[in-house]
Coordinates of C-alpha atoms in Angstrom, one line a residue:
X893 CA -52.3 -36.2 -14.9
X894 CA -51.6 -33.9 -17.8
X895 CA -48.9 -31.7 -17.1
X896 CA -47.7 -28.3 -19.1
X897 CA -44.4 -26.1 -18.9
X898 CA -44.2 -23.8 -15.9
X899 CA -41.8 -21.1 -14.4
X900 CA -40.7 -22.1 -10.7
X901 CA -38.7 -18.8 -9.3
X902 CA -37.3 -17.9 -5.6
X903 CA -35.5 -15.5 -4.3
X904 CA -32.7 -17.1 -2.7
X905 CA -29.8 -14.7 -2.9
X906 CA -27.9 -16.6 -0.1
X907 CA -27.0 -20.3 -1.4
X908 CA -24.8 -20.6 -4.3
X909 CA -27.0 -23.2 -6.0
X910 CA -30.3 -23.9 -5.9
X911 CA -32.2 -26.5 -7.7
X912 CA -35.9 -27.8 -7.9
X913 CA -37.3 -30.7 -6.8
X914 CA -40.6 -32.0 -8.6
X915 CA -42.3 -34.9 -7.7
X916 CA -38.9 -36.3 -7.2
X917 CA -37.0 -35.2 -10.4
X918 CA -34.6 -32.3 -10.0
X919 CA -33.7 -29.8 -12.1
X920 CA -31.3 -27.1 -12.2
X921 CA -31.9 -23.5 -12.0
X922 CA -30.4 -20.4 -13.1
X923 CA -29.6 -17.0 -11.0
X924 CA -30.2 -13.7 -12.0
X925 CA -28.2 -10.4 -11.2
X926 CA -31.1 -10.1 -8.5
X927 CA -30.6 -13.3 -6.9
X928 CA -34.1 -14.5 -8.1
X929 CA -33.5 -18.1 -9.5
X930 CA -35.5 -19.3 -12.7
X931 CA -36.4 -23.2 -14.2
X932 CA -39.3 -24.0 -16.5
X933 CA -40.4 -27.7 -16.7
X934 CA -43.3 -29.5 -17.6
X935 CA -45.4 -29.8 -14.3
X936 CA -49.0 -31.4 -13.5
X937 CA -51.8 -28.4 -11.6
X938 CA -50.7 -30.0 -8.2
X939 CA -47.3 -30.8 -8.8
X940 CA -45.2 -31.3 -4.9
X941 CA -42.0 -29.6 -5.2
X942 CA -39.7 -27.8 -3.3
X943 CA -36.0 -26.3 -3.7
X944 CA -32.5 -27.8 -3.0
X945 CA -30.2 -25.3 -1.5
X946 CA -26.0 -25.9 -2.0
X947 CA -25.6 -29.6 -0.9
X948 CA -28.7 -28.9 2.1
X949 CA -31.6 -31.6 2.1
X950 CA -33.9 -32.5 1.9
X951 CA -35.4 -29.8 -0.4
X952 CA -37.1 -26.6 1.4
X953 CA -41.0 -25.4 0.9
X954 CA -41.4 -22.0 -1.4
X955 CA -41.1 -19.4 0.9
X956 CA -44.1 -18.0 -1.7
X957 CA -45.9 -22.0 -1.9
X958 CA -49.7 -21.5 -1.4
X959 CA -50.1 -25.1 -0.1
X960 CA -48.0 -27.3 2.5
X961 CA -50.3 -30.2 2.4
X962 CA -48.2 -32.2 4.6
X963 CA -47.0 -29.6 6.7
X964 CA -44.5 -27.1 7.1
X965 CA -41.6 -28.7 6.7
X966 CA -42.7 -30.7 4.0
X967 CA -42.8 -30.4 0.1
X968 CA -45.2 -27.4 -1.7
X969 CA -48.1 -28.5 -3.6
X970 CA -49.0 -26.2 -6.6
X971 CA -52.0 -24.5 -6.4
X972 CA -54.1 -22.3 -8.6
X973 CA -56.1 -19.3 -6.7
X974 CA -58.2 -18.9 -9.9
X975 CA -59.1 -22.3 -10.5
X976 CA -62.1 -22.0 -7.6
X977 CA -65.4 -21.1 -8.9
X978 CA -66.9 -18.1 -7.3
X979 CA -70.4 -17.3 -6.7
X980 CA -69.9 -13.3 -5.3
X981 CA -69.6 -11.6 -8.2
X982 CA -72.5 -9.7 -7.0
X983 CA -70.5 -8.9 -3.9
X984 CA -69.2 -5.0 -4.1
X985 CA -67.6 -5.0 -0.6
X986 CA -68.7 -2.7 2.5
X987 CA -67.1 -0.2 4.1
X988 CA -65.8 -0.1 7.8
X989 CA -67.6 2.7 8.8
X990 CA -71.1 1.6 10.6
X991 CA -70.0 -1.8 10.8
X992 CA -69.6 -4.5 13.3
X993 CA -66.4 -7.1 13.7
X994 CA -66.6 -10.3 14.8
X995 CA -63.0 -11.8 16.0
X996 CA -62.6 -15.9 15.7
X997 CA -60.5 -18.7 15.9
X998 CA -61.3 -21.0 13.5
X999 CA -59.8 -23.7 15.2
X1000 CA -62.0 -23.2 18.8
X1001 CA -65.0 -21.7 17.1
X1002 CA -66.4 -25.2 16.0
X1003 CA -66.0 -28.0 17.5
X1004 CA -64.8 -29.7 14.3
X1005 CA -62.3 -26.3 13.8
X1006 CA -62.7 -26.3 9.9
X1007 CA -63.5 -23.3 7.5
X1008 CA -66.2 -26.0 6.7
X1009 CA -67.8 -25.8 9.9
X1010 CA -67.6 -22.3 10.6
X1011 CA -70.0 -21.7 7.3
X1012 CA -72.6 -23.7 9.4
X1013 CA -72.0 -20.9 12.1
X1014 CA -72.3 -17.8 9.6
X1015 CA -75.9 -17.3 9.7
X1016 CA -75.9 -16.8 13.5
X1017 CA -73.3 -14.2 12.8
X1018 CA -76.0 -12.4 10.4
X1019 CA -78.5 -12.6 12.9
X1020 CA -76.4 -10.9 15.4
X1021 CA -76.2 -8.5 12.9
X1022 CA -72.2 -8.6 12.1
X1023 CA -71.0 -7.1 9.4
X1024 CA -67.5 -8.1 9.5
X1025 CA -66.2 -11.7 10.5
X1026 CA -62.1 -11.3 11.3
X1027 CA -60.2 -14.6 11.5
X1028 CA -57.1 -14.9 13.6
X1029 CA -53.7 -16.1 11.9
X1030 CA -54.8 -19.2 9.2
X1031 CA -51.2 -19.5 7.7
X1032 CA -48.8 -22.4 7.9
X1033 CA -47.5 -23.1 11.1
X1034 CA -46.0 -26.3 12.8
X1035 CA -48.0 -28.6 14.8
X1036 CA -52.2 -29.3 14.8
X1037 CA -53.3 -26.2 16.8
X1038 CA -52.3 -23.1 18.0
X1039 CA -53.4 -19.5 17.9
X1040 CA -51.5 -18.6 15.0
X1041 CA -49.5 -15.9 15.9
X1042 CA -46.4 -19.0 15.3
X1043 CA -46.8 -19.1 11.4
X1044 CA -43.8 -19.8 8.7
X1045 CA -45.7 -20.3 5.9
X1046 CA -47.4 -16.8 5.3
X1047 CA -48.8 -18.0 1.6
X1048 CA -50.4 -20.7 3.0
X1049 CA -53.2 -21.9 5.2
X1050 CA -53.2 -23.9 7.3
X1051 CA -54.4 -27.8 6.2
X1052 CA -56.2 -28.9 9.5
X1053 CA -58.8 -26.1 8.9
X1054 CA -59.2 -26.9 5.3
X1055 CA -56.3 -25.4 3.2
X1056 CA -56.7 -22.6 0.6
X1057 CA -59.4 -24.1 -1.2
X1058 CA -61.3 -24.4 2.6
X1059 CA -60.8 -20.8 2.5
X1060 CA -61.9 -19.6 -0.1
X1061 CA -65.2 -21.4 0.4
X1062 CA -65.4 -19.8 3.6
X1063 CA -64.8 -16.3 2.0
X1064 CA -67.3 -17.0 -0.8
X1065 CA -69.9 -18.2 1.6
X1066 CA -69.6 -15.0 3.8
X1067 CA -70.1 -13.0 1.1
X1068 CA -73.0 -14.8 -0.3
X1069 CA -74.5 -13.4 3.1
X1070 CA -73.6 -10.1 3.4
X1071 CA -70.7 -10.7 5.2
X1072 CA -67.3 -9.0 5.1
X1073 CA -64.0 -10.8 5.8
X1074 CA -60.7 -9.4 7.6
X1075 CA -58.1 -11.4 7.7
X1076 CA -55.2 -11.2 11.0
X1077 CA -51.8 -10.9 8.9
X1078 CA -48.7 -11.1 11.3
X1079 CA -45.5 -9.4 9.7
X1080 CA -43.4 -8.6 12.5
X1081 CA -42.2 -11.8 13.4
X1082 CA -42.0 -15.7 12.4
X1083 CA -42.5 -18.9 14.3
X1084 CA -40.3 -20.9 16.3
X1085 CA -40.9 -23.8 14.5
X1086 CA -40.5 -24.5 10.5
X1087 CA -39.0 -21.3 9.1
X1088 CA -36.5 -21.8 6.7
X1089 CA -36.8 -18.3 5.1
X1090 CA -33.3 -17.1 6.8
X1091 CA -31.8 -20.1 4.3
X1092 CA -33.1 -18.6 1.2
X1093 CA -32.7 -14.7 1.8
X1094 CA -31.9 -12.1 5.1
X1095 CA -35.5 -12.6 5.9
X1096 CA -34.3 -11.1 9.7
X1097 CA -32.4 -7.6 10.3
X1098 CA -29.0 -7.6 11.6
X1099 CA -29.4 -7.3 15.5
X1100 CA -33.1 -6.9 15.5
X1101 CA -35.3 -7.9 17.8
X1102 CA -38.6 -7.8 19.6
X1103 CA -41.0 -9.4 22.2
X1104 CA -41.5 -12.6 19.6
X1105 CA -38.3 -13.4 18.2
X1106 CA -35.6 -11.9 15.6
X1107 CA -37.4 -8.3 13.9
X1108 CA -38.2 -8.6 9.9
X1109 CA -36.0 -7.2 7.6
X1110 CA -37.2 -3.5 6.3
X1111 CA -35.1 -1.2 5.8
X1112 CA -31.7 -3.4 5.9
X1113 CA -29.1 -4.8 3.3
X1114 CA -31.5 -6.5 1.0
X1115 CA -34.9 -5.3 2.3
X1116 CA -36.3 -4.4 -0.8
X1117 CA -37.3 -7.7 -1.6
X1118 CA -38.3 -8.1 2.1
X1119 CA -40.6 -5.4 1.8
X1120 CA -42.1 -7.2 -1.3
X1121 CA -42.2 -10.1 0.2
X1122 CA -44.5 -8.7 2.8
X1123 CA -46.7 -6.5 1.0
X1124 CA -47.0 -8.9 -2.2
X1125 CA -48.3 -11.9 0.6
X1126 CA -50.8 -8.9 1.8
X1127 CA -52.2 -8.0 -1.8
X1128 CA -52.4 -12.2 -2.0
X1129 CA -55.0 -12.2 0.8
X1130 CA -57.3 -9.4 -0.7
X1131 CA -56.8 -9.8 -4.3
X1132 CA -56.6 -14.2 -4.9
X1133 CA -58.2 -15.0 -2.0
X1134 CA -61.1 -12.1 -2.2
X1135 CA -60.7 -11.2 1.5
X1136 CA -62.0 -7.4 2.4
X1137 CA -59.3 -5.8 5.2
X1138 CA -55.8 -7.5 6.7
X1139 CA -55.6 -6.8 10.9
X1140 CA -51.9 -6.6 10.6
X1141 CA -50.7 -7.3 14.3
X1142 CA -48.3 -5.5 16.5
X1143 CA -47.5 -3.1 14.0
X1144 CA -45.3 -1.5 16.8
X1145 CA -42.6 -3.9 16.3
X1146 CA -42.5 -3.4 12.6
X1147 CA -39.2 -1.5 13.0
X1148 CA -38.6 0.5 9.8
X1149 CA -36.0 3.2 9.7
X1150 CA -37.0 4.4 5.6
X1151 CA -38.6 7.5 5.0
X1152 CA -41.4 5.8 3.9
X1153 CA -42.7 3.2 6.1
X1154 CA -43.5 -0.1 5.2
X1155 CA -46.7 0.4 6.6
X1156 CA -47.4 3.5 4.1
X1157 CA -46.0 1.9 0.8
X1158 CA -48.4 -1.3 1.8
X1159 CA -51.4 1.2 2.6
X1160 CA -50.8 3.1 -1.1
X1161 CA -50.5 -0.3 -2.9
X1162 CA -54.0 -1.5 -1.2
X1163 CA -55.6 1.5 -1.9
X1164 CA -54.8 0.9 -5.7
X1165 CA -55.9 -2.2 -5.8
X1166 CA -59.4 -1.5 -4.3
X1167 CA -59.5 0.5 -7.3
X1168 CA -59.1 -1.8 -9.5
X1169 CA -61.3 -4.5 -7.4
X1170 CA -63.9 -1.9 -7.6
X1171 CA -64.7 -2.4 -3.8
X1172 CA -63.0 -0.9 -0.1
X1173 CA -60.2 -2.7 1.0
X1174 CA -59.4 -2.4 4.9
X1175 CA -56.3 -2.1 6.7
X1176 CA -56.3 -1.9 10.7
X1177 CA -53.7 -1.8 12.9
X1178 CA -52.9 -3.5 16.0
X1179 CA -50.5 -0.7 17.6
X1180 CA -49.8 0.3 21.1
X1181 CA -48.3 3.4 20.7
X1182 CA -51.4 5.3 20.9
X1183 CA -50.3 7.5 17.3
X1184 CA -53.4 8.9 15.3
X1185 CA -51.1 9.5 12.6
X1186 CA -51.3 5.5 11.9
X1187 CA -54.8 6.7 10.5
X1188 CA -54.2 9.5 9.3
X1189 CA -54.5 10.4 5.6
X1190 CA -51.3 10.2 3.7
X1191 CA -51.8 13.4 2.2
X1192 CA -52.1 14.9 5.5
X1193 CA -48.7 13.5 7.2
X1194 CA -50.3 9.7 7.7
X1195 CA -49.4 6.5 7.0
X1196 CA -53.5 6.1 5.7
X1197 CA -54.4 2.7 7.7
X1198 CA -58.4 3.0 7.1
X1199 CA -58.1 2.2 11.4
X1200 CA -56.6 1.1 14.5
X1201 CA -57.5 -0.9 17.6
X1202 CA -58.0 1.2 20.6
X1203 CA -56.7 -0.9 23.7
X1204 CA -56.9 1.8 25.7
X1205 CA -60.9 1.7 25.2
X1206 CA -60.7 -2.0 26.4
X1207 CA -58.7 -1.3 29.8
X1208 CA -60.7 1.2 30.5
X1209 CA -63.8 -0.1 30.4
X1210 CA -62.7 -3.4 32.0
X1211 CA -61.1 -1.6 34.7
X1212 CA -64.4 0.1 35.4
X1213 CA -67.1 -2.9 35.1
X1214 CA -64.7 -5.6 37.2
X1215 CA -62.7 -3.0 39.4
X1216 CA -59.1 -4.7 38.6
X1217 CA -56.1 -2.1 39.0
X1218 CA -52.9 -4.3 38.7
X1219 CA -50.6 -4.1 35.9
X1220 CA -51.0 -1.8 32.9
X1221 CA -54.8 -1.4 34.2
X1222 CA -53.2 0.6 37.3
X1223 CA -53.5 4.3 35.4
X1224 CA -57.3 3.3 34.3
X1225 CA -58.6 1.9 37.2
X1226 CA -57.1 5.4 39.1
X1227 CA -59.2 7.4 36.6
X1228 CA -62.1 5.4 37.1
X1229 CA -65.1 6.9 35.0
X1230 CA -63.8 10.1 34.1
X1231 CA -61.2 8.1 32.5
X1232 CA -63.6 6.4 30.6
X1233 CA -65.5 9.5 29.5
X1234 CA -61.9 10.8 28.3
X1235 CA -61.7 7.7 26.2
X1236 CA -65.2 7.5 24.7
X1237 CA -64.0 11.2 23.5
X1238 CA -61.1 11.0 22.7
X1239 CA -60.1 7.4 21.6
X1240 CA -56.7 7.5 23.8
X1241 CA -56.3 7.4 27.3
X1242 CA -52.6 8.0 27.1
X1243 CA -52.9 11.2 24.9
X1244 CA -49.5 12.2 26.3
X1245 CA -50.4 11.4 29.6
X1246 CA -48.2 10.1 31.9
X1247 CA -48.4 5.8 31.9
X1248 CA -47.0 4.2 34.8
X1249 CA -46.6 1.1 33.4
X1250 CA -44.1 2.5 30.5
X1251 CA -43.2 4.8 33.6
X1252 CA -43.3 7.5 30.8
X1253 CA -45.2 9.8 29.0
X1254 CA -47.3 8.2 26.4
X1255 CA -49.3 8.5 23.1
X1256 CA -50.0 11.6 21.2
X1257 CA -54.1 13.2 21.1
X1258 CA -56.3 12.7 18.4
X1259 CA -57.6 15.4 16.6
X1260 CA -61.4 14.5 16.5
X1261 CA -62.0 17.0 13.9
X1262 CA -60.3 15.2 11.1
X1263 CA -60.8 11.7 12.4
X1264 CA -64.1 10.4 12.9
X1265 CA -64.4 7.9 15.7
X1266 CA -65.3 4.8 13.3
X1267 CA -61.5 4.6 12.6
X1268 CA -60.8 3.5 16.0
X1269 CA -62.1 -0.6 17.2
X1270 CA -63.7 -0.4 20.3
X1271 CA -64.0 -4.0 22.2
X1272 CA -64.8 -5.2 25.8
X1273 CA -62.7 -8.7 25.4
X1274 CA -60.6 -9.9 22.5
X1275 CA -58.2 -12.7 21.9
X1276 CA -55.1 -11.0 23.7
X1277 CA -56.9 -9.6 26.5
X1278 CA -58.7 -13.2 27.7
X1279 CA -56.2 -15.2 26.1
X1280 CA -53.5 -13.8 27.7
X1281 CA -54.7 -13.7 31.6
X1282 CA -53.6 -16.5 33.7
X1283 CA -56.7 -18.8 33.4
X1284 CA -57.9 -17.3 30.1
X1285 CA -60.8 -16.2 31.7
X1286 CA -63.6 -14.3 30.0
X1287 CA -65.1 -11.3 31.4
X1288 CA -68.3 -13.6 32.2
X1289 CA -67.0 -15.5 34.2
X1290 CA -66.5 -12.0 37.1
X1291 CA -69.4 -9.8 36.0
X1292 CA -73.0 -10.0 36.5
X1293 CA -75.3 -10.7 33.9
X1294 CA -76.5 -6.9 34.6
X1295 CA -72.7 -5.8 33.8
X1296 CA -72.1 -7.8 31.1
X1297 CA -74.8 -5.9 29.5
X1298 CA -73.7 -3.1 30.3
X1299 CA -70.7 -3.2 28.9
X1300 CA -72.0 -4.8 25.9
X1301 CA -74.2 -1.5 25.4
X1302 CA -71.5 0.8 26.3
X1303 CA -69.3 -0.8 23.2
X1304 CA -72.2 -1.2 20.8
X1305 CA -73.4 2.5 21.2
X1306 CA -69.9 3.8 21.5
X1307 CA -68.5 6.6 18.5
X1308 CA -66.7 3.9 17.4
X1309 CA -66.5 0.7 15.3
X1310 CA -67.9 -2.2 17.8
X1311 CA -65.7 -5.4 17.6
X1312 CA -66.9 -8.7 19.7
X1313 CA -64.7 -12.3 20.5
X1314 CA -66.5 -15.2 19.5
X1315 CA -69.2 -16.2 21.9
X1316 CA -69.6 -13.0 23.8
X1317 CA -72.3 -12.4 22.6
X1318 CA -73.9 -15.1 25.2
X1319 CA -71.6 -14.7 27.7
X1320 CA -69.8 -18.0 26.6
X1321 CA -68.8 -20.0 29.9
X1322 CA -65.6 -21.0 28.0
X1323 CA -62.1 -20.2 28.5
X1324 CA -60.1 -18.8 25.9
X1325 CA -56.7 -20.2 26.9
X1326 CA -53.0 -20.0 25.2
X1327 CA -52.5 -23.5 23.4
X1328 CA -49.4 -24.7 21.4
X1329 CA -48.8 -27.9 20.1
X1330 CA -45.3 -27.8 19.1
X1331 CA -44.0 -31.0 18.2
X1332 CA -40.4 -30.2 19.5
X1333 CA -40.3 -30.9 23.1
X1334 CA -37.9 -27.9 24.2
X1335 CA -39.8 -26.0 22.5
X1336 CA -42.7 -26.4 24.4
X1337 CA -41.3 -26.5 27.8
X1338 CA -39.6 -23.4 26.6
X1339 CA -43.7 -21.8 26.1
X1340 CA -44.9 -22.9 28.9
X1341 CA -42.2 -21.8 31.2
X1342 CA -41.9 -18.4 29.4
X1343 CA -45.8 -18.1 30.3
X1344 CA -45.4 -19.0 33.5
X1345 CA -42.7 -16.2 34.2
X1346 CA -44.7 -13.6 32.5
X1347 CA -47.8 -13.9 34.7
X1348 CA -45.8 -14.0 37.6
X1349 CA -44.7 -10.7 36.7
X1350 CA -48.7 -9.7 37.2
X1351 CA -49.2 -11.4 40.2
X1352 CA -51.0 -14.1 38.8
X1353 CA -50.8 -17.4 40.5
X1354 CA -48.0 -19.8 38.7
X1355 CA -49.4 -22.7 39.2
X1356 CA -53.1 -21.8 38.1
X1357 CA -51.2 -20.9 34.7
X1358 CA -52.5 -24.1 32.2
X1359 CA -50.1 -26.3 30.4
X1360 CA -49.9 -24.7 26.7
X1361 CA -48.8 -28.0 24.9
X1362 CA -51.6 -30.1 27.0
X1363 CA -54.4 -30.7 24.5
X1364 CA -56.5 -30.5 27.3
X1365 CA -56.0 -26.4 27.3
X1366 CA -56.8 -26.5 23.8
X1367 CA -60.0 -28.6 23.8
X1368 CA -61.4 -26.3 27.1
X1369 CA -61.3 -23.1 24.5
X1370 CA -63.4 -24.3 22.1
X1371 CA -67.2 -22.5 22.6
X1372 CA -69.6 -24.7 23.5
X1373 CA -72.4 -24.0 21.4
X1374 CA -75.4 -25.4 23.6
X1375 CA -74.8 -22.8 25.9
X1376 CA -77.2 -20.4 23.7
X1377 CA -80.5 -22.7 24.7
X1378 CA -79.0 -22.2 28.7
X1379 CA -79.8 -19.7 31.0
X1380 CA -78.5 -17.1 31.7
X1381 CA -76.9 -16.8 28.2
X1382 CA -79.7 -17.0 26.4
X1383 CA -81.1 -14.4 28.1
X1384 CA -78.3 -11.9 27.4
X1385 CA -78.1 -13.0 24.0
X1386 CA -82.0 -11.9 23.8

């Protein structure tokens, strides 16, 4: 294979050496003032290399590598974003407003769980009359399955469901029918398993932490190229790999103490490069803290998200249709229908109001005026909210066929943007359950038991609480397409 000179760079500011490894020669590389370090070599299109830091081996991945075909801990494979050949040059984009999102897990949406076989999926998607199809977490992580949410390699994707080239056939095909693409970015934590970012730079801030794990440095001692790193793997997503909007999750435990927020630089930066794409570019939030000004226009005090999810639609709704009152439903099952019609309203429950789960005051109102209700998702089930009950039970397995749809029509024809989990649509008799595979046997008894004490913590039965690591829990999530030629979910689906 032909091969032609090429500039490897990291930023590794912490070893005092680092040298690359390619295809099993190594060569020496030279630091900068900035810590970035620098070798050009002749190197063939899909070249495995990775970096040698001090005396540590064997090499580590690129914390920037774009393929890990042998997994995360193994060597990076070079590869070119531009080298696939796209058909959507017709594609201009579509704007969120008016549309419909469709939420999936690659991995449980087929039974193969392959960007492959989720194209042969895409038309019933159409048909349904999506407009946007948002993928959970696709970058690197250890193991063969999980939800995502435990990725290391953010410039990656993940091999078992077809790598980047996978991907971008998935994209492409999408867009060939009509069909935007949001992709679920996670930038407030990383995995467990496989991260060797903390060897190359301060990827973590000093004494930060949140539900998942050490908190990402933004606003420490060498944040700046933190904050690149983050917004750089963003603009990746929309601009190489031709995705329309980033989900970025649990932006509440992004904790940035700048004065301008990680959050706003990476909104600014997007909105630029829509520009120059010459088509919208989405950015939605997961947040729970119930603040409009995550939507609101930077020239007006904002941080200029295009939207937000609205949990607070979701409990309320659920806490209507199936009557449950336990937990952080408590305050919406108590205000019961008039709750709901302050939601459908208003977007927030918690506009202030007291929340006796937080047992404080909570959330800020939304000025309806100046933000139109499209800004806000509105969904009866997602991953979090099935995936994370005891059983992974869906809504259809405790409501009528009768309630279903009516909570189904309550969401559609609500004054905001509709959002549906895969197989809802039917009423899908399949669980969505929390599934790891983490090859490191602590680790894993380490999830399961950490699962187990959260649920107990909701009155949930421990031992109706499914093994995470058993493959079993991962195989009972996938959907089960037959079920749209069965009764009663074909009739729903009607």
């Amino acid at each position: 294979m032909s091969t032609e000179p090429t500039e490897f760079a990291v930023w590794a500011p912490l070893p005092q050496r680092v040298r690359l490894q390619l295809d099993g020669a190594v060569h020496e590389m030279t630091r900068d003032d900035d810590g970035w370090w620098r070798a050009t070599v002749p190197a063939a299109p899909e070249a495995d290399y990775g970096f040698l830091l001090d005396d540590t081996t064997p090499a580590r991945p690129d914390p920037r590598g774009r393929r890990q075909p042998d997994g995360v801990h193994g060597p990076t494979r070079r590869f070119d974003p531009a080298a696939h050949r796209w058909m959507d040059r017709a594609w201009t984009g579509r704007p969120l407003a008016g549309g419909v999102v469709y939420e999936l897990h690659v991995g449980t949406f087929t039974e193969a769980g392959t960007f492959d076989a989720a194209v042969t999926r895409l038309d019933h998607l159409v048909s349904l009359g999506v407009s946007f199809v948002e993928l959970l977490p696709v970058n690197g992580f250890n193991g063969t399955h999980n939800w995502g949410y435990d990725g290391v390699a953010w410039y990656a994707v993940h091999e078992g469901y077809g790598g980047p080239a996978g991907y971008q056939r998935f994209v492409d095909a999408c867009h060939q029918r009509g069909l935007a693409v949001i992709q679920d970015v996670v930038y407030n934590h990383l995995g467990p398993s496989g991260n060797y970012l903390p060897e190359f730079f301060p990827v973590f801030s000093e004494g930060g932490a949140n539900t998942w794990g050490d908190s990402v440095n933004l606003s420490g001692p060498h944040s700046d190229e933190v904050r690149r790193y983050v917004i750089d793997n963003a603009l990746m997503w929309l601009r190489d790999m031709h995705v329309d909007g980033l989900r970025l999750d649990a932006v509440h435990a992004l904790v940035d103490e700048r004065a301008t927020h990680v959050l706003e630089e990476l909104a600014a930066e997007v909105d630029a490069l829509s520009v120059t794409e010459g088509r919208p570019l989405t950015l939605i939030a997961e947040s729970d803290l119930n603040d409009p000004r995550m939507v609101t226009p930077r020239a007006a005090g904002g941080l200029g998200l295009t939207a937000q999810w609205s949990d607070d639609f979701h409990h309320s709704l659920h806490a209507v249709l199936t009557g449950e009152g336990q937990g952080y439903y408590r305050d919406f099952a108590e205000g019961g229908l008039a709750g709901l019609a302050k939601v459908l309203t208003g977007a927030f429950f918690h506009d202030g109001a007291w929340s006796s789960f937080r047992k404080r005051h909570h959330g800020r109102p939304v000025d309806t005026d100046r933000l139109p209700g499209w800004k806000f998702l509105a969904y009866l089930q997602d991953h979090d909210q099935i995936g994370n009950r005891a059983t992974g039970d869906r809504i259809s397995a405790a409501l009528s066929p009768g309630l279903l749809a009516v909570g189904a029509t309550i969401t559609l024809t609500s004054p905001f943007t509709p959002m549906l989990f895969m197989g809802e649509e039917w009423g899908a008799g399949t669980p969505w359950q929390f599934f790891t595979s983490h090859p490191e046997p602590e680790l894993g008894k380490a999830t399961a038991e950490g699962r187990i004490g959260e649920f107990a913590e909701h009155g949930w039965d421990a031992a109706e609480v499914p093994d995470p690591q058993d493959p079993e829990t991962f195989t009972r999530s996938k959907l089960d397409w037959s079920e749209l030629e069965q009764r009663p979910h074909a009739d729903l689906l009607a």
